[in-house]
Amino acid sequence: MNHWLLKSEPETFGIDALAALPKKTTAWDGVRNYQARNMLRDAMKKGDLAFFYHSNCKLPGIAGIVRIVSEGYPDETAFDARHAHYDPASTREHPRWFVVDVKLVVKFKRVITLDRLREHSSTELAGLALLRRGNRLSVTPVSKKEWDFILTLE
DNA sequence: GCCAACGTTGGC
DNA sequence: GCCAACGTTGGC
C-alpha cells in the first residue's frame, strides 16, 4: 500500500465539505499538472491512504485522512465547456486528465500544521515532498516512515 | 530546442 | 496583497 498527500484549498473544497457529502466520497477532480496526473492515473491504488492537506488558507496543514477508493479514471470536468476546469484538449477518446475517488477516513481534532511539520524538516521529515522548497504539486507521495511519524504528531 | 513572457501556486 | 518558485506557452 502506498501513501500520499493531497492538497486542497478549504475555501474551495475543505475536509468539512467532504464530510458533508452523503457517502463522504468524491472524485478528486481539477488536477491540471502532468506529474500529479501521472500519480492519479498510474500510481494510486484502491486502498491507498492519503493525507488531506489544507493549502492557501489561514492555517495550512494536514486536516485528516482519506482512502483511495477507485483506480484512476478520466476527469469529467475537463469535458464540460462551462466548467472552470474545462480543457478542450481533453476528449473522451483521448482523456488528458484523471481523477481517483477518495473517501473520508478521519478528520483530525486539530490540524497538524505546516509549522509543526517544518519542525522536523531536518530530521524525520527531511525527505517529505511537501516541504521541499518551491514545491507546488497538489499530489505528492509520502513514505511509510514519514506517514507513521506524522501520525505521531496528531 | 531555446528562452522570455505569462499564469498559477501558496506561504506569508 | 505581495512575491518567489515553478510550469506552460509560443515566437524564433
GROMACS .gro file of C-alpha atoms (C1' of nucleotides) in nm:
model
  178
    1MET     CA    1   0.000   0.000   0.000
    2ASN     CA    2   0.122   0.348  -0.085
    3HIS     CA    3   0.070   0.674   0.096
    4TRP     CA    4   0.002   1.021  -0.045
    5LEU     CA    5  -0.070   1.381   0.034
    6LEU     CA    6  -0.348   1.566  -0.146
    7LYS     CA    7  -0.373   1.945  -0.134
    8SER     CA    8  -0.695   2.137  -0.147
    9GLU     CA    9  -0.794   2.491  -0.066
   10PRO     CA   10  -1.052   2.477   0.213
   11GLU     CA   11  -1.238   2.775   0.064
   12THR     CA   12  -1.291   2.569  -0.250
   13PHE     CA   13  -1.319   2.220  -0.102
   14GLY     CA   14  -1.208   2.151   0.253
   15ILE     CA   15  -1.235   1.845   0.473
   16ASP     CA   16  -1.568   1.964   0.614
   17ALA     CA   17  -1.713   1.976   0.262
   18LEU     CA   18  -1.604   1.616   0.214
   19ALA     CA   19  -1.751   1.514   0.550
   20ALA     CA   20  -2.083   1.672   0.450
   21LEU     CA   21  -2.123   1.455   0.141
   22PRO     CA   22  -2.369   1.162   0.174
   23LYS     CA   23  -2.106   0.889   0.138
   24LYS     CA   24  -1.818   1.117   0.239
   25THR     CA   25  -1.680   1.031  -0.102
   26THR     CA   26  -1.585   1.244  -0.401
   27ALA     CA   27  -1.390   1.241  -0.725
   28TRP     CA   28  -1.063   1.427  -0.672
   29ASP     CA   29  -1.104   1.642  -0.981
   30GLY     CA   30  -0.943   1.952  -1.124
   31VAL     CA   31  -0.580   1.839  -1.112
   32ARG     CA   32  -0.413   2.002  -1.414
   33ASN     CA   33  -0.049   1.913  -1.375
   34TYR     CA   34   0.113   1.625  -1.559
   35GLN     CA   35   0.324   1.493  -1.274
   36ALA     CA   36   0.025   1.489  -1.044
   37ARG     CA   37  -0.190   1.343  -1.322
   38ASN     CA   38   0.051   1.054  -1.366
   39MET     CA   39   0.028   0.967  -0.999
   40LEU     CA   40  -0.353   0.975  -1.007
   41ARG     CA   41  -0.366   0.768  -1.324
   42ASP     CA   42  -0.083   0.521  -1.272
   43ALA     CA   43   0.045   0.502  -0.919
   44MET     CA   44  -0.255   0.531  -0.689
   45LYS     CA   45  -0.425   0.207  -0.599
   46LYS     CA   46  -0.751   0.125  -0.431
   47GLY     CA   47  -0.692   0.107  -0.058
   48ASP     CA   48  -0.406   0.357  -0.052
   49LEU     CA   49  -0.429   0.625   0.215
   50ALA     CA   50  -0.370   0.998   0.174
   51PHE     CA   51  -0.339   1.298   0.398
   52PHE     CA   52  -0.593   1.574   0.324
   53TYR     CA   53  -0.390   1.894   0.328
   54HIS     CA   54  -0.540   2.243   0.352
   55SER     CA   55  -0.344   2.492   0.144
   56ASN     CA   56  -0.363   2.864   0.075
   57CYS     CA   57  -0.551   2.937   0.396
   58LYS     CA   58  -0.510   3.077   0.743
   59LEU     CA   59  -0.388   2.753   0.900
   60PRO     CA   60  -0.216   2.542   0.637
   61GLY     CA   61  -0.167   2.180   0.738
   62ILE     CA   62  -0.299   1.826   0.738
   63ALA     CA   63  -0.666   1.814   0.831
   64GLY     CA   64  -0.730   1.440   0.812
   65ILE     CA   65  -0.701   1.118   0.617
   66VAL     CA   66  -0.881   0.986   0.309
   67ARG     CA   67  -0.879   0.647   0.143
   68ILE     CA   68  -0.839   0.600  -0.230
   69VAL     CA   69  -1.148   0.401  -0.328
   70SER     CA   70  -1.110   0.382  -0.707
   71GLU     CA   71  -0.840   0.346  -0.966
   72GLY     CA   72  -0.778   0.646  -1.187
   73TYR     CA   73  -1.040   0.734  -1.448
   74PRO     CA   74  -1.096   1.035  -1.679
   75ASP     CA   75  -1.180   1.371  -1.521
   76GLU     CA   76  -1.531   1.463  -1.636
   77THR     CA   77  -1.485   1.830  -1.551
   78ALA     CA   78  -1.232   1.858  -1.835
   79PHE     CA   79  -1.507   1.773  -2.088
   80ASP     CA   80  -1.755   2.036  -1.968
   81ALA     CA   81  -1.720   2.366  -2.155
   82ARG     CA   82  -1.898   2.553  -1.875
   83HIS     CA   83  -1.673   2.415  -1.606
   84ALA     CA   84  -1.384   2.616  -1.464
   85HIS     CA   85  -1.153   2.318  -1.522
   86TYR     CA   86  -1.260   2.267  -1.883
   87ASP     CA   87  -0.980   2.165  -2.118
   88PRO     CA   88  -1.073   2.137  -2.486
   89ALA     CA   89  -0.759   1.930  -2.543
   90SER     CA   90  -0.901   1.650  -2.329
   91THR     CA   91  -1.154   1.432  -2.510
   92ARG     CA   92  -1.339   1.116  -2.413
   93GLU     CA   93  -1.141   0.933  -2.683
   94HIS     CA   94  -0.812   1.069  -2.554
   95PRO     CA   95  -0.860   1.194  -2.198
   96ARG     CA   96  -0.577   1.409  -2.072
   97TRP     CA   97  -0.677   1.448  -1.706
   98PHE     CA   98  -0.766   1.186  -1.447
   99VAL     CA   99  -0.924   1.157  -1.104
  100VAL     CA  100  -0.947   0.899  -0.830
  101ASP     CA  101  -1.235   0.869  -0.584
  102VAL     CA  102  -1.150   0.943  -0.223
  103LYS     CA  103  -1.345   0.867   0.092
  104LEU     CA  104  -1.303   1.036   0.426
  105VAL     CA  105  -1.143   0.814   0.688
  106VAL     CA  106  -1.093   1.062   0.971
  107LYS     CA  107  -1.092   1.433   1.034
  108PHE     CA  108  -0.828   1.522   1.291
  109LYS     CA  109  -0.942   1.705   1.604
  110ARG     CA  110  -0.666   1.956   1.533
  111VAL     CA  111  -0.491   2.032   1.208
  112ILE     CA  112  -0.129   1.912   1.201
  113THR     CA  113   0.005   2.248   1.092
  114LEU     CA  114   0.268   2.315   0.832
  115ASP     CA  115   0.469   2.482   1.110
  116ARG     CA  116   0.471   2.160   1.311
  117LEU     CA  117   0.575   1.957   1.008
  118ARG     CA  118   0.857   2.203   0.942
  119GLU     CA  119   0.993   2.150   1.293
  120HIS     CA  120   1.104   1.809   1.165
  121SER     CA  121   1.222   1.916   0.821
  122SER     CA  122   1.584   1.842   0.908
  123THR     CA  123   1.517   1.510   1.074
  124GLU     CA  124   1.222   1.272   1.032
  125LEU     CA  125   1.059   1.470   0.752
  126ALA     CA  126   1.372   1.574   0.564
  127GLY     CA  127   1.251   1.386   0.258
  128LEU     CA  128   0.888   1.497   0.262
  129ALA     CA  129   0.797   1.632  -0.082
  130LEU     CA  130   0.555   1.884   0.067
  131LEU     CA  131   0.840   2.058   0.248
  132ARG     CA  132   1.074   2.082  -0.046
  133ARG     CA  133   1.145   2.437  -0.148
  134GLY     CA  134   0.915   2.567  -0.414
  135ASN     CA  135   0.703   2.254  -0.416
  136ARG     CA  136   0.365   2.320  -0.571
  137LEU     CA  137   0.248   1.973  -0.666
  138SER     CA  138  -0.102   1.906  -0.540
  139VAL     CA  139  -0.042   1.530  -0.526
  140THR     CA  140   0.277   1.405  -0.361
  141PRO     CA  141   0.395   1.069  -0.228
  142VAL     CA  142   0.459   1.011   0.142
  143SER     CA  143   0.682   0.726   0.255
  144LYS     CA  144   0.557   0.476   0.510
  145LYS     CA  145   0.810   0.609   0.762
  146GLU     CA  146   0.701   0.968   0.705
  147TRP     CA  147   0.337   0.866   0.727
  148ASP     CA  148   0.383   0.686   1.059
  149PHE     CA  149   0.585   0.972   1.201
  150ILE     CA  150   0.330   1.235   1.101
  151LEU     CA  151   0.060   1.031   1.272
  152THR     CA  152   0.250   1.063   1.600
  153LEU     CA  153   0.208   1.441   1.570
  154GLU     CA  154  -0.168   1.421   1.577
  155DG     C1'  155   1.529   2.333  -2.892
  156DC     C1'  156   1.581   2.784  -2.658
  157DC     C1'  157   1.401   3.109  -2.361
  158DA     C1'  158   1.116   3.526  -2.249
  159DA     C1'  159   0.665   3.616  -2.117
  160DC     C1'  160   0.297   3.484  -1.875
  161DG     C1'  161  -0.009   3.235  -1.544
  162DT     C1'  162  -0.056   2.977  -1.116
  163DT     C1'  163   0.052   2.826  -0.653
  164DG     C1'  164   0.068   2.906  -0.190
  165DG     C1'  165   0.309   3.084   0.225
  166DC     C1'  166   0.343   3.498   0.447
  167DG     C1'  167  -0.184   4.187  -0.148
  168DC     C1'  168   0.299   4.053  -0.228
  169DC     C1'  169   0.616   3.780  -0.447
  170DA     C1'  170   0.926   3.365  -0.512
  171DA     C1'  171   0.910   2.947  -0.744
  172DC     C1'  172   0.768   2.688  -1.090
  173DG     C1'  173   0.504   2.512  -1.520
  174DT     C1'  174   0.337   2.625  -1.973
  175DT     C1'  175   0.316   2.867  -2.399
  176DG     C1'  176   0.468   3.025  -2.822
  177DG     C1'  177   0.781   3.300  -3.125
  178DC     C1'  178   1.201   3.230  -3.332
   0.00000   0.00000   0.00000
